JSON list of C-alpha atoms in Angstrom, two decimals:
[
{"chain": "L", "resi": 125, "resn": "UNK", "atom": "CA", "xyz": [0.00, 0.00, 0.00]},
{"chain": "L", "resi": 126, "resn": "UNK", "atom": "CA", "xyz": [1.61, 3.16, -1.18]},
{"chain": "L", "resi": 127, "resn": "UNK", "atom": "CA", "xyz": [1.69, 5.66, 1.87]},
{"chain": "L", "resi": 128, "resn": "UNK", "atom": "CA", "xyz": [0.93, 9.67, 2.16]},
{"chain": "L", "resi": 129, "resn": "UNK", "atom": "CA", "xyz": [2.67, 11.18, -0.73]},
{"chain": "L", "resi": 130, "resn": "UNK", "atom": "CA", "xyz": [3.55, 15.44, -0.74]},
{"chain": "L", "resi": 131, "resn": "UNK", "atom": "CA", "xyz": [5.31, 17.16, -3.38]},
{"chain": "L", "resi": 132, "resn": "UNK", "atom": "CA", "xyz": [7.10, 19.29, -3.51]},
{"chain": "L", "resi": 133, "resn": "UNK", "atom": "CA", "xyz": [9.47, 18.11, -0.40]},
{"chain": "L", "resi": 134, "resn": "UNK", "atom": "CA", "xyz": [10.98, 21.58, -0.02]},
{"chain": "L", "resi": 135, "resn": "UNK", "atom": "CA", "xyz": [9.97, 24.77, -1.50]},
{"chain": "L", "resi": 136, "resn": "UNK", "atom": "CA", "xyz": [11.79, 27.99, -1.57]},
{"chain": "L", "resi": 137, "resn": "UNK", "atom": "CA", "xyz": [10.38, 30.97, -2.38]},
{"chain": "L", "resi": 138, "resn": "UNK", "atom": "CA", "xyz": [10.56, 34.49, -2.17]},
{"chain": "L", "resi": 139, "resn": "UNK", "atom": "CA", "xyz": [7.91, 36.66, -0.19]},
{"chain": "L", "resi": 140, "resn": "UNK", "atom": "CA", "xyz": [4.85, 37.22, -2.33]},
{"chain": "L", "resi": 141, "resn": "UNK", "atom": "CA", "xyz": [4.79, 34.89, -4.07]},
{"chain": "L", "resi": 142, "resn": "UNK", "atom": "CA", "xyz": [2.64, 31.57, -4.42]},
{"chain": "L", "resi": 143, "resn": "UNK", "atom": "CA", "xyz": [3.06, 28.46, -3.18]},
{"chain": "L", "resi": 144, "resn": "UNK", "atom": "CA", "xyz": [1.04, 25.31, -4.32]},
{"chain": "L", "resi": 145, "resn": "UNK", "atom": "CA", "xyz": [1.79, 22.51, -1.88]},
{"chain": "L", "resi": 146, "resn": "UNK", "atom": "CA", "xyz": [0.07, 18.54, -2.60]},
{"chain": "L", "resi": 147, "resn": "UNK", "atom": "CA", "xyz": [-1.09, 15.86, -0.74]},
{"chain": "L", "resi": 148, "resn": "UNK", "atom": "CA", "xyz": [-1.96, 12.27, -2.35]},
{"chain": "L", "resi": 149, "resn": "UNK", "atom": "CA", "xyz": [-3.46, 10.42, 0.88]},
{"chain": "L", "resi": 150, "resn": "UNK", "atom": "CA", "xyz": [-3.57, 6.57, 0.96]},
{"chain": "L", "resi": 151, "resn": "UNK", "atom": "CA", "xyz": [-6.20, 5.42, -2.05]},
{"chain": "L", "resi": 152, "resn": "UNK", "atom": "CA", "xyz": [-9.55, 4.83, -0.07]},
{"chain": "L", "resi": 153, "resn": "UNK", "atom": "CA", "xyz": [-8.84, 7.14, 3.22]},
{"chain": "L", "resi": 154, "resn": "UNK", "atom": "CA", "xyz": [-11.72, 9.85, 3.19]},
{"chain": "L", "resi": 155, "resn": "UNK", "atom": "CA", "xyz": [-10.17, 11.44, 5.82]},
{"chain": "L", "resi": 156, "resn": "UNK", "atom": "CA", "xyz": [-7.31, 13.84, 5.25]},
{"chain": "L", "resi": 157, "resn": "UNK", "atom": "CA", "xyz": [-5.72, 16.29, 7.36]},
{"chain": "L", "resi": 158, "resn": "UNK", "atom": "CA", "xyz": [-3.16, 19.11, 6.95]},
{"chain": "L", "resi": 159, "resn": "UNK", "atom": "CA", "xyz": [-0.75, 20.26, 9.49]},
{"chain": "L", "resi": 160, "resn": "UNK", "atom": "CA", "xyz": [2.14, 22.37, 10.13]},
{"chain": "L", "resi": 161, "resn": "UNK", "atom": "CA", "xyz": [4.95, 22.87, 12.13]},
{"chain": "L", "resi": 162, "resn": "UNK", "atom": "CA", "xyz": [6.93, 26.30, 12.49]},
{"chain": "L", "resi": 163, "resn": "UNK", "atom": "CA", "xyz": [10.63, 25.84, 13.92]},
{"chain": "L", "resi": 164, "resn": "UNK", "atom": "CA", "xyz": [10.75, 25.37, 17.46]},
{"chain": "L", "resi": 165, "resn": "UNK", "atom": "CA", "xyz": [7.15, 25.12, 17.89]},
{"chain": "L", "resi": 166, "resn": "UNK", "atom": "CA", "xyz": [4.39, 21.83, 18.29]},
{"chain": "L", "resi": 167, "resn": "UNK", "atom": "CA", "xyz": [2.76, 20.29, 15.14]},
{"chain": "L", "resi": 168, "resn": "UNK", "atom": "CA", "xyz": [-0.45, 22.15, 14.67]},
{"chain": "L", "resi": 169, "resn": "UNK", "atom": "CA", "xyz": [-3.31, 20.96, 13.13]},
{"chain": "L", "resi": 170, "resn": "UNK", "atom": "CA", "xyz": [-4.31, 23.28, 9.91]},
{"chain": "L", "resi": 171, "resn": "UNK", "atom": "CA", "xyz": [-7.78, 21.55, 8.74]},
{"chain": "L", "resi": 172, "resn": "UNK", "atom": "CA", "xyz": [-9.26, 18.44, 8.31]},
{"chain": "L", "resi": 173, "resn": "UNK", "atom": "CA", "xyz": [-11.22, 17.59, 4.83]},
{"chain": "L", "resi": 174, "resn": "UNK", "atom": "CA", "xyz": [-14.10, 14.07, 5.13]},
{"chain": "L", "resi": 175, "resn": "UNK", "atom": "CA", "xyz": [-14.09, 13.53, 1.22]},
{"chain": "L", "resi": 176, "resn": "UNK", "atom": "CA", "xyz": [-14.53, 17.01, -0.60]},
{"chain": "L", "resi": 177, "resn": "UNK", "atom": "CA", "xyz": [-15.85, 18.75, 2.35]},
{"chain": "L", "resi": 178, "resn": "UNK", "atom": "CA", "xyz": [-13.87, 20.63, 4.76]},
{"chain": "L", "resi": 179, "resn": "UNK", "atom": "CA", "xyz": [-14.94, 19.25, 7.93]},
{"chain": "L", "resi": 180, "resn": "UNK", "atom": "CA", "xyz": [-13.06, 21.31, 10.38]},
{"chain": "L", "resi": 181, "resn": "UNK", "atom": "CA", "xyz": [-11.15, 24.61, 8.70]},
{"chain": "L", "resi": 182, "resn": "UNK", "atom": "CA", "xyz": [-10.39, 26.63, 12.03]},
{"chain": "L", "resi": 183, "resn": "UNK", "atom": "CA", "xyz": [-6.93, 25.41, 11.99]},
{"chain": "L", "resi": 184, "resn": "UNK", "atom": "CA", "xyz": [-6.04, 27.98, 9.11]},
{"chain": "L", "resi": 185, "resn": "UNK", "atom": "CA", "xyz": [-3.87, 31.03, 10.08]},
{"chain": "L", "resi": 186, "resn": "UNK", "atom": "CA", "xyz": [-5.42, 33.69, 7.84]},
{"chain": "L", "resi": 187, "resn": "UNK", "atom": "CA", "xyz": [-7.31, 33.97, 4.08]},
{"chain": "L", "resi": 188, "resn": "UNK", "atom": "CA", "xyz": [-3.43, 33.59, 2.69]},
{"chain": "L", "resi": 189, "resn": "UNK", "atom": "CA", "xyz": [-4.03, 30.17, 2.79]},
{"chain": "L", "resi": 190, "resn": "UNK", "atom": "CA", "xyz": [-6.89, 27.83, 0.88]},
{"chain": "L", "resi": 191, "resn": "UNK", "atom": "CA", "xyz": [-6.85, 24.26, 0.73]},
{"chain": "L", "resi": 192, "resn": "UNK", "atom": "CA", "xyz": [-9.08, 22.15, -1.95]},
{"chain": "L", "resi": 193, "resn": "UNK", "atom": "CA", "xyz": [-9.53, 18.37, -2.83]},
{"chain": "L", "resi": 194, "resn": "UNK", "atom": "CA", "xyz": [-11.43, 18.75, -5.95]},
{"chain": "L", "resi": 195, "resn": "UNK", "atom": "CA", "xyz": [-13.45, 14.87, -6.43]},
{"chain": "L", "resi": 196, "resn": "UNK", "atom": "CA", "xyz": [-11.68, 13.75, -3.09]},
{"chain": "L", "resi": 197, "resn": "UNK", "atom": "CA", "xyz": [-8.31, 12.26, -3.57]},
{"chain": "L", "resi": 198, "resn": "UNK", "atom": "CA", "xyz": [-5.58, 14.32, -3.88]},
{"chain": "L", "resi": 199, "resn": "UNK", "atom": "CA", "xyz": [-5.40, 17.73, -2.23]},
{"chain": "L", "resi": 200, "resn": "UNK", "atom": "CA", "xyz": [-3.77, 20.96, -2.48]},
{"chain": "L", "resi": 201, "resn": "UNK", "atom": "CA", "xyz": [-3.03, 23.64, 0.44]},
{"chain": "L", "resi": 202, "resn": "UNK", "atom": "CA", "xyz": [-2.29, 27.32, -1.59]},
{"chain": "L", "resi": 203, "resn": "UNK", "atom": "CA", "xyz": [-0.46, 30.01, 0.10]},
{"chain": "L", "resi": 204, "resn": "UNK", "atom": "CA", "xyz": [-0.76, 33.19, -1.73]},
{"chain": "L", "resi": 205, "resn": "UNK", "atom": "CA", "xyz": [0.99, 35.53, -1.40]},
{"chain": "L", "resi": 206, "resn": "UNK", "atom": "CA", "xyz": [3.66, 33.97, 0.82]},
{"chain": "L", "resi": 207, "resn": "UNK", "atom": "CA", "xyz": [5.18, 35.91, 4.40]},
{"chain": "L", "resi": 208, "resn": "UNK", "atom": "CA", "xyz": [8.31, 34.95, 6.42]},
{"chain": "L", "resi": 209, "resn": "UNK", "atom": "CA", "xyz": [6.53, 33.75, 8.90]},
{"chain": "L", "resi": 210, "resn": "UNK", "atom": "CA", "xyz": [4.92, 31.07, 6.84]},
{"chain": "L", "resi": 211, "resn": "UNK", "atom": "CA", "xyz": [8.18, 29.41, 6.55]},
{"chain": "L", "resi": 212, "resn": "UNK", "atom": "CA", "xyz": [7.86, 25.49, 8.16]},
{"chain": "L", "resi": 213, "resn": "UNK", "atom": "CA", "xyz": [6.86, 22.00, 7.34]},
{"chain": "L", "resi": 214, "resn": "UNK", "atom": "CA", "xyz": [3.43, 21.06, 5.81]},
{"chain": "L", "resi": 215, "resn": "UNK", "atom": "CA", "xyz": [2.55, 17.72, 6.71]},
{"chain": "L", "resi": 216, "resn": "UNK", "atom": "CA", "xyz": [-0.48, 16.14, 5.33]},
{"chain": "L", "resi": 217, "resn": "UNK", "atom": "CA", "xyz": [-2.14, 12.98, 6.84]},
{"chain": "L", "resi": 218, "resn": "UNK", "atom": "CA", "xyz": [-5.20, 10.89, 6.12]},
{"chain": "L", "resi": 219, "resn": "UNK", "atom": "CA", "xyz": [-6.82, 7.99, 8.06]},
{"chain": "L", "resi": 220, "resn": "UNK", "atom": "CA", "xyz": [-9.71, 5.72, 7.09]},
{"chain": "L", "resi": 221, "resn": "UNK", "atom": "CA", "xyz": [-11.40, 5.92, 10.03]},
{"chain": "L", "resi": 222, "resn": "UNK", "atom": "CA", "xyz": [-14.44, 8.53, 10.58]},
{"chain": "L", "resi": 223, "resn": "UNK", "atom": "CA", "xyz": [-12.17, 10.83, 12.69]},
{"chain": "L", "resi": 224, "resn": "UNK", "atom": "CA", "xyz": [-8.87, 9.39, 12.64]},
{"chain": "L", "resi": 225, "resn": "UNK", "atom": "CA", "xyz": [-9.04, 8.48, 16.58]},
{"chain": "L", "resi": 226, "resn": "UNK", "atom": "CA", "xyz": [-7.11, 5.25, 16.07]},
{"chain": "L", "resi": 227, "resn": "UNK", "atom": "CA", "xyz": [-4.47, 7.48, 14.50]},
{"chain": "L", "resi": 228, "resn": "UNK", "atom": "CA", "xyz": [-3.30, 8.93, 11.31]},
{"chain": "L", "resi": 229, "resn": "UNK", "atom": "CA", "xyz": [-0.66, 8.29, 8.51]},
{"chain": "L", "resi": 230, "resn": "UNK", "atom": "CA", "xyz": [1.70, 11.05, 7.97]},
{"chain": "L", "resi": 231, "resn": "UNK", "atom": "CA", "xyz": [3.43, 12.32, 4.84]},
{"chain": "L", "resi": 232, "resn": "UNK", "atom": "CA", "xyz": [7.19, 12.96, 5.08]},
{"chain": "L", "resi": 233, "resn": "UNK", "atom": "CA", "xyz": [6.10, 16.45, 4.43]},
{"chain": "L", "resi": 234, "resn": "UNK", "atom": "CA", "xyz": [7.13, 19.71, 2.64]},
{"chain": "L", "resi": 235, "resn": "UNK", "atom": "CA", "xyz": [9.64, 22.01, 3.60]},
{"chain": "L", "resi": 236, "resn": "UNK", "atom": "CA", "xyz": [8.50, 25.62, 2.78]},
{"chain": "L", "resi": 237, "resn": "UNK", "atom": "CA", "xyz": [10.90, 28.46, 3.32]},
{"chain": "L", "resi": 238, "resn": "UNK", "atom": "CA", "xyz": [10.15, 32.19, 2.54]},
{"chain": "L", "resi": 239, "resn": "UNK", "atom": "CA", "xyz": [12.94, 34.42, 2.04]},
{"chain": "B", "resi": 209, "resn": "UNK", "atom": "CA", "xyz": [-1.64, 26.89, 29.00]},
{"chain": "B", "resi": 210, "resn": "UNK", "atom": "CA", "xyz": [-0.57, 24.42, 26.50]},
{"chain": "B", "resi": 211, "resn": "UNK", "atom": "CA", "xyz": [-2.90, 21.61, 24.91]},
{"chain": "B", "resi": 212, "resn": "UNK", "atom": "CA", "xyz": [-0.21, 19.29, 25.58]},
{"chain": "B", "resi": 213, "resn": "UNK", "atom": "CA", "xyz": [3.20, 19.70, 27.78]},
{"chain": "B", "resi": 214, "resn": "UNK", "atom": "CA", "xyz": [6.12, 17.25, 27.51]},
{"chain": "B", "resi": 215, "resn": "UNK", "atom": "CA", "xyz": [9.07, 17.13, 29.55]},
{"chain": "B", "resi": 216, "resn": "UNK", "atom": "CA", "xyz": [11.44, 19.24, 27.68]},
{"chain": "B", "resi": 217, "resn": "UNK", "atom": "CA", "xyz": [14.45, 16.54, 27.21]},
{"chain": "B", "resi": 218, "resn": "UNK", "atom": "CA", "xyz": [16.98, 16.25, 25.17]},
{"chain": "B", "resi": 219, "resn": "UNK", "atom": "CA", "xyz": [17.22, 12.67, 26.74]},
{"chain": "B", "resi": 220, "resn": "UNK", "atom": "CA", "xyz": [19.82, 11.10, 26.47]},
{"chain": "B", "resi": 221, "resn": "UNK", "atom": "CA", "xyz": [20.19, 7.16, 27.78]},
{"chain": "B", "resi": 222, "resn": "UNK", "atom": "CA", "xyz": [22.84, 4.17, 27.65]},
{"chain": "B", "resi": 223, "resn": "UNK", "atom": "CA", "xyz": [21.88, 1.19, 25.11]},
{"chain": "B", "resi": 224, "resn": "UNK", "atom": "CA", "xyz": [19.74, -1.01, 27.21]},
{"chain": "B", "resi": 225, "resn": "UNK", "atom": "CA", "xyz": [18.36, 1.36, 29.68]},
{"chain": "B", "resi": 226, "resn": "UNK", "atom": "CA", "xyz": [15.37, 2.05, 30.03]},
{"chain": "B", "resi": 227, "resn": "UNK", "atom": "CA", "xyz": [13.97, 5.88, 28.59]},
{"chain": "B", "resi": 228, "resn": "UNK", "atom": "CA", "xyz": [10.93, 7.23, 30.27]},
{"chain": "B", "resi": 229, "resn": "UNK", "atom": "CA", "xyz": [8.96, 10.03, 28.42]},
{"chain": "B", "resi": 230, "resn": "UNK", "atom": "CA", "xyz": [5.80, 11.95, 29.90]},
{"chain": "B", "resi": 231, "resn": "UNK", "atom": "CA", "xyz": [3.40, 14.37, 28.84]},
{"chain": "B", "resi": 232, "resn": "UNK", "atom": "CA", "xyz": [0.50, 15.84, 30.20]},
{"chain": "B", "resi": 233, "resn": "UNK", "atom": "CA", "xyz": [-2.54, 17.31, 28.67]},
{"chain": "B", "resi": 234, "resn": "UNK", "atom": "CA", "xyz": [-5.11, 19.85, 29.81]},
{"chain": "B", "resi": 235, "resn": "UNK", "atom": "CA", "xyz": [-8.46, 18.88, 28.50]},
{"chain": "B", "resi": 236, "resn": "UNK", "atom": "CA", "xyz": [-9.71, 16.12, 30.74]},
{"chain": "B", "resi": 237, "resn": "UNK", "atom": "CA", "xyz": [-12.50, 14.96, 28.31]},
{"chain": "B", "resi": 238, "resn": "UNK", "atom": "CA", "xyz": [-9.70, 14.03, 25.72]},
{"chain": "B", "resi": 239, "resn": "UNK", "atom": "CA", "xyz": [-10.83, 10.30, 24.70]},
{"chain": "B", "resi": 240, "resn": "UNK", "atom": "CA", "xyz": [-7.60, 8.75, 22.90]},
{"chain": "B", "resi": 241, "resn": "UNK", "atom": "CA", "xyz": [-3.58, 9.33, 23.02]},
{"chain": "B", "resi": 242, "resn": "UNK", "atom": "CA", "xyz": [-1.06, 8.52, 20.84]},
{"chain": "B", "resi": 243, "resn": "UNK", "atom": "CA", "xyz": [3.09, 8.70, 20.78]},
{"chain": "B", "resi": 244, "resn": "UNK", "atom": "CA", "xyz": [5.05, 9.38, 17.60]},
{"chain": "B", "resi": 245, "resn": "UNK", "atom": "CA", "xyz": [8.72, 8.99, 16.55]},
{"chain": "B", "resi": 246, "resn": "UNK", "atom": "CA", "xyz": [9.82, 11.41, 14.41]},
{"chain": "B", "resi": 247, "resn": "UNK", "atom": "CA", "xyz": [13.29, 10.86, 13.35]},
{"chain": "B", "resi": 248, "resn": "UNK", "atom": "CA", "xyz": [15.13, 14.08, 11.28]},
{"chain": "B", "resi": 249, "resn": "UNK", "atom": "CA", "xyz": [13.64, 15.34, 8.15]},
{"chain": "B", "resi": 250, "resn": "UNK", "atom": "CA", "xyz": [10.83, 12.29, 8.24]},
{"chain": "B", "resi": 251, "resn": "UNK", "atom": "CA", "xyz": [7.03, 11.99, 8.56]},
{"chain": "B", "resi": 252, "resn": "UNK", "atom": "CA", "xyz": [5.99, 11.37, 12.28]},
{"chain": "B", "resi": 253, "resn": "UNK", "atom": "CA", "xyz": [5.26, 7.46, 12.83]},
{"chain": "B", "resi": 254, "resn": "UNK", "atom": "CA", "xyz": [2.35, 6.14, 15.29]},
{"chain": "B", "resi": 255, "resn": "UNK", "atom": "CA", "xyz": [4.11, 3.89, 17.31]},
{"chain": "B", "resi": 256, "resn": "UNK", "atom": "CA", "xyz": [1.46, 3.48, 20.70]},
{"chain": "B", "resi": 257, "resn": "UNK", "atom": "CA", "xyz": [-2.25, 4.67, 21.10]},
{"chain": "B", "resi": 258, "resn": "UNK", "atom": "CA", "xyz": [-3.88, 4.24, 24.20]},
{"chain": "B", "resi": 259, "resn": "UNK", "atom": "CA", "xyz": [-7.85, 4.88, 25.11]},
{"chain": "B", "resi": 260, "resn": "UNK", "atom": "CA", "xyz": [-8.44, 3.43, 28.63]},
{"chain": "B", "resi": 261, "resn": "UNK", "atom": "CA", "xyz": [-6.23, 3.93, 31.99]},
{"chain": "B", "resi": 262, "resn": "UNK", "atom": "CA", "xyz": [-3.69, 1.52, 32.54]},
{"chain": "B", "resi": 263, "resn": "UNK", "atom": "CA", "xyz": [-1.05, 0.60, 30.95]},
{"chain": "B", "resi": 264, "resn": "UNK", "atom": "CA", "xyz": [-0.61, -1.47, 27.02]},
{"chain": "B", "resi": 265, "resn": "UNK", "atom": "CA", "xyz": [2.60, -2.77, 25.78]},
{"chain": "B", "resi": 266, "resn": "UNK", "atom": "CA", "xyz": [4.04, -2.89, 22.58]},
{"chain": "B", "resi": 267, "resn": "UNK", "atom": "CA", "xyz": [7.19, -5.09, 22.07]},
{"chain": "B", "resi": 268, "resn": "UNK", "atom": "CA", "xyz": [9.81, -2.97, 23.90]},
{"chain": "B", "resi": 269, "resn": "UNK", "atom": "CA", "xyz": [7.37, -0.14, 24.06]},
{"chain": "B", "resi": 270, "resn": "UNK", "atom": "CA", "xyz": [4.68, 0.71, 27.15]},
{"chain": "B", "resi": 271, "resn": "UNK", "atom": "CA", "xyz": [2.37, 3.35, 26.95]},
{"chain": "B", "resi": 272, "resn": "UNK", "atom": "CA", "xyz": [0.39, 4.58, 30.56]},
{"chain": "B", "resi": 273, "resn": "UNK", "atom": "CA", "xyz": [-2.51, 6.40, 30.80]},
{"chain": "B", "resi": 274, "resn": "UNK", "atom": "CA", "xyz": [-3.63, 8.31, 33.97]},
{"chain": "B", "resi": 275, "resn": "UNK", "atom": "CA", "xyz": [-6.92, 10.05, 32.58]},
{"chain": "B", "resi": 276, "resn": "UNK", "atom": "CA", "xyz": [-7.68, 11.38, 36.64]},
{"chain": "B", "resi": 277, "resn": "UNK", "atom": "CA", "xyz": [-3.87, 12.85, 36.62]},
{"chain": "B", "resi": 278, "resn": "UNK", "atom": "CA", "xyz": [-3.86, 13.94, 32.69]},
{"chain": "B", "resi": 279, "resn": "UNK", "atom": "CA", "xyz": [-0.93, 11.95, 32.32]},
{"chain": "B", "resi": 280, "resn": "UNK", "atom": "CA", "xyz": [0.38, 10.02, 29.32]},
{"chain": "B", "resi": 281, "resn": "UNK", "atom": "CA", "xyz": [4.12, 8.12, 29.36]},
{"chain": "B", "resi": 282, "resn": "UNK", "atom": "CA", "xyz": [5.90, 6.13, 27.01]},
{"chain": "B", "resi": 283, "resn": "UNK", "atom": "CA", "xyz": [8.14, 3.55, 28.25]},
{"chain": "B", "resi": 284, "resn": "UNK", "atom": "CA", "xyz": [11.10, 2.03, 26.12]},
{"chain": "B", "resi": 285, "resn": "UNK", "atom": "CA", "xyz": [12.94, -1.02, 28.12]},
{"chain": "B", "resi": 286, "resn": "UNK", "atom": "CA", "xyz": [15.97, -1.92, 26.17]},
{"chain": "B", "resi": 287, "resn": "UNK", "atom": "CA", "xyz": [16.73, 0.90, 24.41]},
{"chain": "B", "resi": 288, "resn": "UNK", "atom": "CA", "xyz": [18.67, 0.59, 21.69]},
{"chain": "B", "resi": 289, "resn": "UNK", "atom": "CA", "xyz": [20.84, 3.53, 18.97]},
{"chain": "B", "resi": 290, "resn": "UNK", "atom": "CA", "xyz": [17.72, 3.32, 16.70]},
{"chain": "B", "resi": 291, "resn": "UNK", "atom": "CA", "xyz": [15.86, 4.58, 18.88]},
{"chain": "B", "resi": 292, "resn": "UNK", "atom": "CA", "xyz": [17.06, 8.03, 18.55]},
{"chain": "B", "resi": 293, "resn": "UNK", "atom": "CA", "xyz": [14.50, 10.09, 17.57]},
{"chain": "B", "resi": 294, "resn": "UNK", "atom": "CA", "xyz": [12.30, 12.76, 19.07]},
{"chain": "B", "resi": 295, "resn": "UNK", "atom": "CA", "xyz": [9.07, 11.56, 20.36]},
{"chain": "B", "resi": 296, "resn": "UNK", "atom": "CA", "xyz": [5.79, 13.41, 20.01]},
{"chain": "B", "resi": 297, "resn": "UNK", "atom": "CA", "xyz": [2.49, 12.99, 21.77]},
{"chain": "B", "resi": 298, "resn": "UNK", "atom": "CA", "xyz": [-0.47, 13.55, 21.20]},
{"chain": "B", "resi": 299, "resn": "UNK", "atom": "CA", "xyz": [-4.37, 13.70, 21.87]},
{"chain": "B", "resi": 300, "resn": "UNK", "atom": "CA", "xyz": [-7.15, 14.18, 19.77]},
{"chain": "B", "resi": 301, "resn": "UNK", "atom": "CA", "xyz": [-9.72, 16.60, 20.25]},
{"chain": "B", "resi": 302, "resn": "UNK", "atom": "CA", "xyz": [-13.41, 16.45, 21.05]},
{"chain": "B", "resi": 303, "resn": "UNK", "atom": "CA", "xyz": [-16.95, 17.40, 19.30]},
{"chain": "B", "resi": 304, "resn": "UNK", "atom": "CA", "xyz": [-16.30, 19.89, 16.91]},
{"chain": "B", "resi": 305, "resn": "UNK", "atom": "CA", "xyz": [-13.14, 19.17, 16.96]},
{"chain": "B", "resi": 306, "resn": "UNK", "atom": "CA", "xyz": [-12.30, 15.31, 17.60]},
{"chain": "B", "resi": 307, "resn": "UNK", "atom": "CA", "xyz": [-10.62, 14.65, 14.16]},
{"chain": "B", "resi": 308, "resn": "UNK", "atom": "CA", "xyz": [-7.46, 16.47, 15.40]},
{"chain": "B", "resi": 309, "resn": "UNK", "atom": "CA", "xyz": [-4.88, 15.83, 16.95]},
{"chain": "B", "resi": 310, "resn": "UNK", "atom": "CA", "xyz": [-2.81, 18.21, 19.77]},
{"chain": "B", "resi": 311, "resn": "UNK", "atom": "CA", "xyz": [0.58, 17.91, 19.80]},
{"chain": "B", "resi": 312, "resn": "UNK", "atom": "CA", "xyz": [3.78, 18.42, 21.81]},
{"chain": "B", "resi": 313, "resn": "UNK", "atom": "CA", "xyz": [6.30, 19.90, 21.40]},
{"chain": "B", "resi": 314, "resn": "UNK", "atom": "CA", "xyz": [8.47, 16.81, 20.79]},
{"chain": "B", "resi": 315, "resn": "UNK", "atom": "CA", "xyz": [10.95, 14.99, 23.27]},
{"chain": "B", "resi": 316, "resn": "UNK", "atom": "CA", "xyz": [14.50, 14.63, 21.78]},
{"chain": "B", "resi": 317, "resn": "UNK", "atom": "CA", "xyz": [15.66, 11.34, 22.99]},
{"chain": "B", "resi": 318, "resn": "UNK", "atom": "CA", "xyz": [19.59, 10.07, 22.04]},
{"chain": "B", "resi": 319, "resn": "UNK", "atom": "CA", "xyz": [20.55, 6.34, 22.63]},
{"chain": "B", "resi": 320, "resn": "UNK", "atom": "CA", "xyz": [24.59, 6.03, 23.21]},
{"chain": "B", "resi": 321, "resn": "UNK", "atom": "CA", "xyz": [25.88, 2.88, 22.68]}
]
């Protein structure tokens, strides 16, 4: 079974600009789940999608930042236009149970750093 | 106050001692707990979860749940150089929010040969 998948695994971009990150979860999981984690600071939960729908949003920092999964299999978190203080890893996570209680799957995640 | 406080390592332990880590969490209705390894520049790994009070083993791993004291350890007897990693936990959330999870901030432990 072919795990989490994100692309890119780093990013580097200058402030302003756009940032497309993507998450493949594992084929069947209707749960997926974005997260992030800023240097020295906890992982922390960004929003959680059941299928299409965007269960829980409240996660996300500001309107900089939209996440879609169009038909829902893969999705894609957008951060536009990019600040310094975006700069972290994006990990992306799914799980096949209805709220991931027995645990989730993790991506290897991407590095995103805003110059 | 943070959703979930772990001691602050790094820890650092001999090859076939035993490493303790703790956390503690502040919303007593949280249902279900889990401990990750994260080694450097990897995806975070489930490696326990624990629901009821008491204690479940895992191989060389225990996890111990004290839902009165808000109190989550991870127990690693034999420790060994691969275990070197830094150890998150974790809780999920409830209602509205009970497909998330609350993290640490990550134990660092080292296992010296």
């Amino acid at each position: 079974e072919a795990g989490v998948t994100q692309f890119p695994s780093h990013s580097v971009i200058e402030k302003g600009q756009t940032v497309t990150l993507r998450c493949d979860p594992i084929s069947g999981h209707d749960n997926l789940y974005w997260y992030r984690r800023v240097m020295g600071k906890e992982i922390k939960f960004l929003l959680h999608f059941v299928k299409e729908s965007k269960q829980d949003e409240s996660g996300m920092p500001n309107n900089r930042f939209l996440a879609e999964r169009t038909g829902g299999t893969y999705s894609t978190l957008k951060v536009q236009p990019a600040e310094l203080e975006d700069s972290g890893v994006y990990f992306c996570a799914s799980s096949q149970d209805l709220q991931g209680a027995f645990g989730y799957t993790f991506g290897s995640g991407t590095r995103l750093t805003v110059v | 106050q943070k959703e979930v406080e772990q001691n602050s390592g790094p820890l650092s332990v001999p090859e076939g001692a035993i490493a303790s880590l703790n956390c503690t969490y502040s919303d007593r209705g949280s249902q279900s707990f889990f401990w990750y390894r994260q080694y450097s520049g990897k995806s975070p790994e489930l490696i326990m979860s624990i629901y009821s009070n008491g204690d479940k083993e895992d191989g060389r791993f225990t996890a111990q749940l004290n839902k009165a004291s808000q109190y989550v350890s991870l127990l690693i007897r034999d420790s060994q150089p691969s275990d070197s990693a830094t150890y998150l936990c974790a809780r999920t959330g409830r209602g509205s929010t009970l497909g998330r999870l609350y993290f640490g901030r990550g134990t660092q432990l080292t296992v010296w040969p």
